[in-house]
XYZ file of C-alpha atoms in Angstrom:
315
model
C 195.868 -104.672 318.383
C 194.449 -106.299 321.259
C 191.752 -104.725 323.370
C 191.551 -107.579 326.409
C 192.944 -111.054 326.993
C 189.426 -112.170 327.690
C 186.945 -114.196 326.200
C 183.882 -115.417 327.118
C 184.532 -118.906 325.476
C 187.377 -121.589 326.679
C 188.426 -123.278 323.066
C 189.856 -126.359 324.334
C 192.830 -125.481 321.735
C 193.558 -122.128 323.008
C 192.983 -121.596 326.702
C 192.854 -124.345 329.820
C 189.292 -124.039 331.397
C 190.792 -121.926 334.263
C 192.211 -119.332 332.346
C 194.006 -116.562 334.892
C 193.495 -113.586 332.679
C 195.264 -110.494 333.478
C 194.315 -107.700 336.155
C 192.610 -105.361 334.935
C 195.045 -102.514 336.077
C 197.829 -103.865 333.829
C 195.578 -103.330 330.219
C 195.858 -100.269 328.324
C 193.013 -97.945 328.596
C 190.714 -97.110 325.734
C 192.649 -94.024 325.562
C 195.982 -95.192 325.365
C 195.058 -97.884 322.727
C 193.897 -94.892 320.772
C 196.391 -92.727 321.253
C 199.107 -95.789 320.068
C 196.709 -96.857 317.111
C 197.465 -93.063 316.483
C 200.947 -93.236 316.826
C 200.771 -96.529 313.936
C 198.856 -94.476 311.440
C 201.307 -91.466 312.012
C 204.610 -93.851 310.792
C 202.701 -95.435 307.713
C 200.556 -98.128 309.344
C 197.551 -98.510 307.187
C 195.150 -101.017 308.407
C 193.915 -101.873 311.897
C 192.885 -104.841 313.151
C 191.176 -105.304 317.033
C 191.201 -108.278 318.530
C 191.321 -110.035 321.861
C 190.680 -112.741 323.800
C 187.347 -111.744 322.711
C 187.212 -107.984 321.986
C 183.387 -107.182 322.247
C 183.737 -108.317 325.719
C 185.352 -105.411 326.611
C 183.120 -102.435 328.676
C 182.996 -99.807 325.975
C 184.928 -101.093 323.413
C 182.842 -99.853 320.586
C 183.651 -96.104 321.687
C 187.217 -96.639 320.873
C 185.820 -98.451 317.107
C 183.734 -95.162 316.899
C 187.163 -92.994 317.947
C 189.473 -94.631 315.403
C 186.443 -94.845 313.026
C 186.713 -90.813 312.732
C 190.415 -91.894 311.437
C 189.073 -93.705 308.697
C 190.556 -91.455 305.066
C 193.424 -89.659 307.403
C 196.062 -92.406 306.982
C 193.620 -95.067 307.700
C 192.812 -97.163 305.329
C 191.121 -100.275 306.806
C 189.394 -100.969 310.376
C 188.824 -104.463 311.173
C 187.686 -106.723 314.351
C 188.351 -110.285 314.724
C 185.937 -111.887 316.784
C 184.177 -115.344 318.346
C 180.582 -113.788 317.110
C 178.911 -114.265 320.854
C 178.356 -110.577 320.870
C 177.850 -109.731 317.083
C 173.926 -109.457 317.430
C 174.484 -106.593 319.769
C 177.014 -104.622 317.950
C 177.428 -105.451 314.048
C 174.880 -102.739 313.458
C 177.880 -100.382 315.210
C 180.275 -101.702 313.846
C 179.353 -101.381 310.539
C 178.242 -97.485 311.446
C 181.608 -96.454 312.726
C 182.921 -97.818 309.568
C 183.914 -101.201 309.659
C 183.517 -103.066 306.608
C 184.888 -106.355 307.270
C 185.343 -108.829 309.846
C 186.965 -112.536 310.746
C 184.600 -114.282 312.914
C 186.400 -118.137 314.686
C 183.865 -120.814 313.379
C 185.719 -124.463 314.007
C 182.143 -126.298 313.632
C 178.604 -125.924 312.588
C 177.736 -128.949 314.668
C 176.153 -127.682 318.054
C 177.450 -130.663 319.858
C 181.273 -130.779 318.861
C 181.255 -126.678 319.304
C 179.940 -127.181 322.902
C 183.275 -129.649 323.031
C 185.729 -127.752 321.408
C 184.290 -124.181 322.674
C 183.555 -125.452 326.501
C 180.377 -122.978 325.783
C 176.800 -124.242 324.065
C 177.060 -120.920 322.816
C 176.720 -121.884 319.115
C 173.400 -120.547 317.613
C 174.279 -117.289 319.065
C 177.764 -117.468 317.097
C 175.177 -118.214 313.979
C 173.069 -114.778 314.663
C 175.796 -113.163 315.081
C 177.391 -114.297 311.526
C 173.990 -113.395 310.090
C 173.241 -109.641 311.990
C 176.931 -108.946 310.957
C 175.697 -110.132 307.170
C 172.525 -108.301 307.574
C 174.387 -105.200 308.588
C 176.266 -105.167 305.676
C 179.722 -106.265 306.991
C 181.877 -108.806 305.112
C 182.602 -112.184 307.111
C 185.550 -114.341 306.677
C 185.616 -117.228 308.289
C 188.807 -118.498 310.443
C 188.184 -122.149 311.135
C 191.063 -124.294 312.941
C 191.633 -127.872 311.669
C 191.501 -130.331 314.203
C 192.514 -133.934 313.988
C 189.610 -136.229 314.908
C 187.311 -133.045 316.232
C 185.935 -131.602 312.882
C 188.552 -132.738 309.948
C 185.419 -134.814 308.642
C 183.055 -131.365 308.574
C 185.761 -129.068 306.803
C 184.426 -129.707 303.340
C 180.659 -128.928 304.502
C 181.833 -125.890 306.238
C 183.604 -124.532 303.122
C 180.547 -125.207 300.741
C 178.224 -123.662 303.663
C 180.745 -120.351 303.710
C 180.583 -120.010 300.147
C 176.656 -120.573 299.908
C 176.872 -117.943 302.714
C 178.457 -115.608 300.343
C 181.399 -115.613 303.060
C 185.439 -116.503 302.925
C 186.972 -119.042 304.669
C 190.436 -119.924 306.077
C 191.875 -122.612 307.589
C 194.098 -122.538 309.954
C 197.031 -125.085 311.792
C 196.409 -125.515 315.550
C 199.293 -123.362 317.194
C 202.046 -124.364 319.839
C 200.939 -121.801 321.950
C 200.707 -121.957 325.990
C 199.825 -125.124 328.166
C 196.437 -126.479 327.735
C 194.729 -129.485 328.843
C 195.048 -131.567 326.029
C 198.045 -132.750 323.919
C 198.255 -130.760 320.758
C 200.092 -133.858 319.006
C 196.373 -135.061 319.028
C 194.796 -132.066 317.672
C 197.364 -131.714 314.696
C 195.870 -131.507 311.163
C 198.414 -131.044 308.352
C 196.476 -128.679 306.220
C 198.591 -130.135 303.239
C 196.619 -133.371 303.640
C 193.533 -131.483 303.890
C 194.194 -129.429 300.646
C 195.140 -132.633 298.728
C 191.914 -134.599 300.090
C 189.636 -131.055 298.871
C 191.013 -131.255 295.744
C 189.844 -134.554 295.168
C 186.322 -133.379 295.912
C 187.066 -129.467 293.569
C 188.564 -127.491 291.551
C 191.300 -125.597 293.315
C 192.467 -122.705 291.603
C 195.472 -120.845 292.844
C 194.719 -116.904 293.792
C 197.043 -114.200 293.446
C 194.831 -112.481 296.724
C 197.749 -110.922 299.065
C 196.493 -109.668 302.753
C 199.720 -109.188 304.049
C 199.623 -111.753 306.694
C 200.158 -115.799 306.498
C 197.219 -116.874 304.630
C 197.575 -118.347 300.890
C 194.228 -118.625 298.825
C 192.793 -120.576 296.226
C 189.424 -119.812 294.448
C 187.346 -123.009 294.436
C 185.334 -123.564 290.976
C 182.448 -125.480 292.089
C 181.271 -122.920 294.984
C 182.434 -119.617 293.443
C 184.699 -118.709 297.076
C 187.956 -118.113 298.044
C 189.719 -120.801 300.665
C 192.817 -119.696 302.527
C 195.395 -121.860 304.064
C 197.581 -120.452 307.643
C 200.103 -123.023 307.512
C 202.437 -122.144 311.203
C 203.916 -125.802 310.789
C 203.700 -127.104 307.563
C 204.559 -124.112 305.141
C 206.857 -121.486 306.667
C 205.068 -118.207 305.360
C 207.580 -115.536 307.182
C 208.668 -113.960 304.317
C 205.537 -112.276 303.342
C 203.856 -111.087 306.196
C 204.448 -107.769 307.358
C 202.270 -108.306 310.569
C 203.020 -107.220 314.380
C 200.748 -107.470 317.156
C 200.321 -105.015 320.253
C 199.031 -107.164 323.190
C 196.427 -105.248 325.780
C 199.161 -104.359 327.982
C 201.298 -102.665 325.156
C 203.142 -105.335 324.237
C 204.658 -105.520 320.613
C 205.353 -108.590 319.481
C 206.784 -108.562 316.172
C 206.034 -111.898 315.251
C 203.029 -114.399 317.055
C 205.695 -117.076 316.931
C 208.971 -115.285 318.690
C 209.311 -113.860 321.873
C 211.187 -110.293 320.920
C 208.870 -107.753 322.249
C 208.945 -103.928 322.997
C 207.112 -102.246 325.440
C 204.587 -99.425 324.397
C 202.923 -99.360 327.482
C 206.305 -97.803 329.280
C 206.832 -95.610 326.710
C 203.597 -94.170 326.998
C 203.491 -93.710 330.905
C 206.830 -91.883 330.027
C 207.644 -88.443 330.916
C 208.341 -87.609 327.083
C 205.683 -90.398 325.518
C 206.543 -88.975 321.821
C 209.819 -89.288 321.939
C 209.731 -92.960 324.095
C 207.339 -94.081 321.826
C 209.603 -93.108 318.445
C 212.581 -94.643 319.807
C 210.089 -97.806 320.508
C 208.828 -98.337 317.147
C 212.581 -97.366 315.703
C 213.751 -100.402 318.101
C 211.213 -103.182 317.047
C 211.218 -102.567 313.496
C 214.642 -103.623 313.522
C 214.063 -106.934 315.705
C 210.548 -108.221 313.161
C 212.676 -112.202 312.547
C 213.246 -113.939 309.568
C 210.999 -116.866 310.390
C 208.906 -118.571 313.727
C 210.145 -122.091 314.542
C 206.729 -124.156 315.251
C 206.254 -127.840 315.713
C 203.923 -130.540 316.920
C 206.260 -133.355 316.102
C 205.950 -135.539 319.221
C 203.776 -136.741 321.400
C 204.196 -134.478 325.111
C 206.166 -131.838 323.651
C 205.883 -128.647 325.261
C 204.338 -125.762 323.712
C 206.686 -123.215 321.324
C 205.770 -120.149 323.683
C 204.472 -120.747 327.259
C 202.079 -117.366 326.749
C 198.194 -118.471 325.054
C 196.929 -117.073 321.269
C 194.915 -114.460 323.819
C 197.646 -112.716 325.429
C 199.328 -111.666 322.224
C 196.052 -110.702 320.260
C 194.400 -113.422 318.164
């Protein structure tokens, strides 16, 4: 569930520089995100997981963590946040008090320089606090780290073995044909099948029987002791086991980050009869998730899959 399709970073992978974000008027309020995070628990929904743009960005946002905290044991199992890690200093110790107990914090690099690049913010040792308050604090991190061809491909093995030393998870993830950016994403393409065979020259993989529910497929490394997941959008089709949807900050749901079917929840709760609008909704979009996404970076100048970013639809 997105909170806000803003972010204080610009990842060159993600967002052009001049990002137009939405106006503010179109976003759901706190309330209304809490009252359809209500509305999930209430049909079976389980786990929660906020995200953005950049979701501690948002005025307040940690009064609707608190809020759906309280829900934590009534239907509720599982609270989560995915974040950049700007803002963790400030707020893992709240986080972690309203009853989070895990997070995913976006670490592409541990190299200040080539985060500067990739992030268009030098805002890397305060991404480092932040990883360490929200360790301090008692939260588990994973790490989500995107592979990019000729940016940090070379770093990905140190970053594991640092994760793991860390005591923290680590995925990697395929860059995503996702909205127009500046640079050609034929250039940032990593096939993570080439990066698992080149880390198994260097360890033991072990394949994992872990099961989130979304994309990611694991393997337990021998040498470090930590689990390594794989998001593989292009090269391994993963459609058939993830039961994820994603509500975008205007009420969006999106069945699936890679198709555009959506239903609006917003509409249905500015309705006249928001229970009823809102069951019909969910009735609706349940029967529309698809069988697969059809990504590709297989050209050079291809356009994107979906003309809308990875921060409109929550990620």
């Amino acid at each position: 569930m997105s909170v806000t399709d803003r972010c204080d970073l610009r990842c060159a992978y993600c967002m052009p520089e001049r990002m137009e974000f939405l106006p503010r008027a179109e976003v759901l309020t706190l309330e209304e995100l809490h009252r359809l995070a209500l509305a999930f628990i209430a049909r079976g929904v389980t786990k929660l997981r906020l995200t953005g743009g950049e979701p501690l960005v948002r005025r307040d946002m940690i009064e609707l963590v608190r809020a759906l905290g309280r829900d934590l044991g009534n239907g509720l199992e599982e609270l989560t946040l995915t974040t950049n890690g700007t803002r963790l200093t400030e707020f893992a110790g709240d986080l972690a008090a309203a009853g989070v107990k895990r997070i995913n914090v976006s670490l592409d690099t541990r190299d200040r320089a080539t985060f500067a690049r990739l992030a268009r913010r030098d805002a890397l040792p305060q991404v480092l606090d932040g990883i360490a308050a929200a360790k301090a604090a008692g939260l588990k991190v994973k790490l989500n780290t995107v592979a990019l061809k000729g940016a940090n491909e070379e770093e990905l093995p140190d970053l594991i073995a640092w994760a793991h030393g860390e005591g923290h998870d680590i995925t990697l993830i395929e860059v995503m044909p996702l909205g127009e950016i500046e640079q050609d994403r034929f250039d940032q393409y990593l096939p993570l099948d080439a990066v698992r065979q080149q880390l198994a020259q260097r360890w033991t993989l072990v394949a994992s029987d872990a099961r989130s529910g979304g994309p990611a497929r694991y393997v337990d490394i021998a040498e470090t002791g930590g689990r390594l997941g794989f998001i593989t959008p292009l090269t391994g089709n993963f459609c058939e086991g993830c039961n994820r949807v994603r509500v975008t900050a205007t009420g969006q749901l999106f069945m699936c980050l890679g198709g555009e079917g959506r239903v609006d929840l917003r509409a249905a709760l500015r309705s006249d009869d928001p229970d009823a609008a809102l069951a019909e909704a969910f009735a609706r979009a349940m029967g529309e998730k698809p069988e697969r996404h059809a990504f590709a970076i297989d050209h050079e100048g291809a356009a994107p899959a979906l003309a809308r970013h990875m921060s409109m639809t929550g990620g």
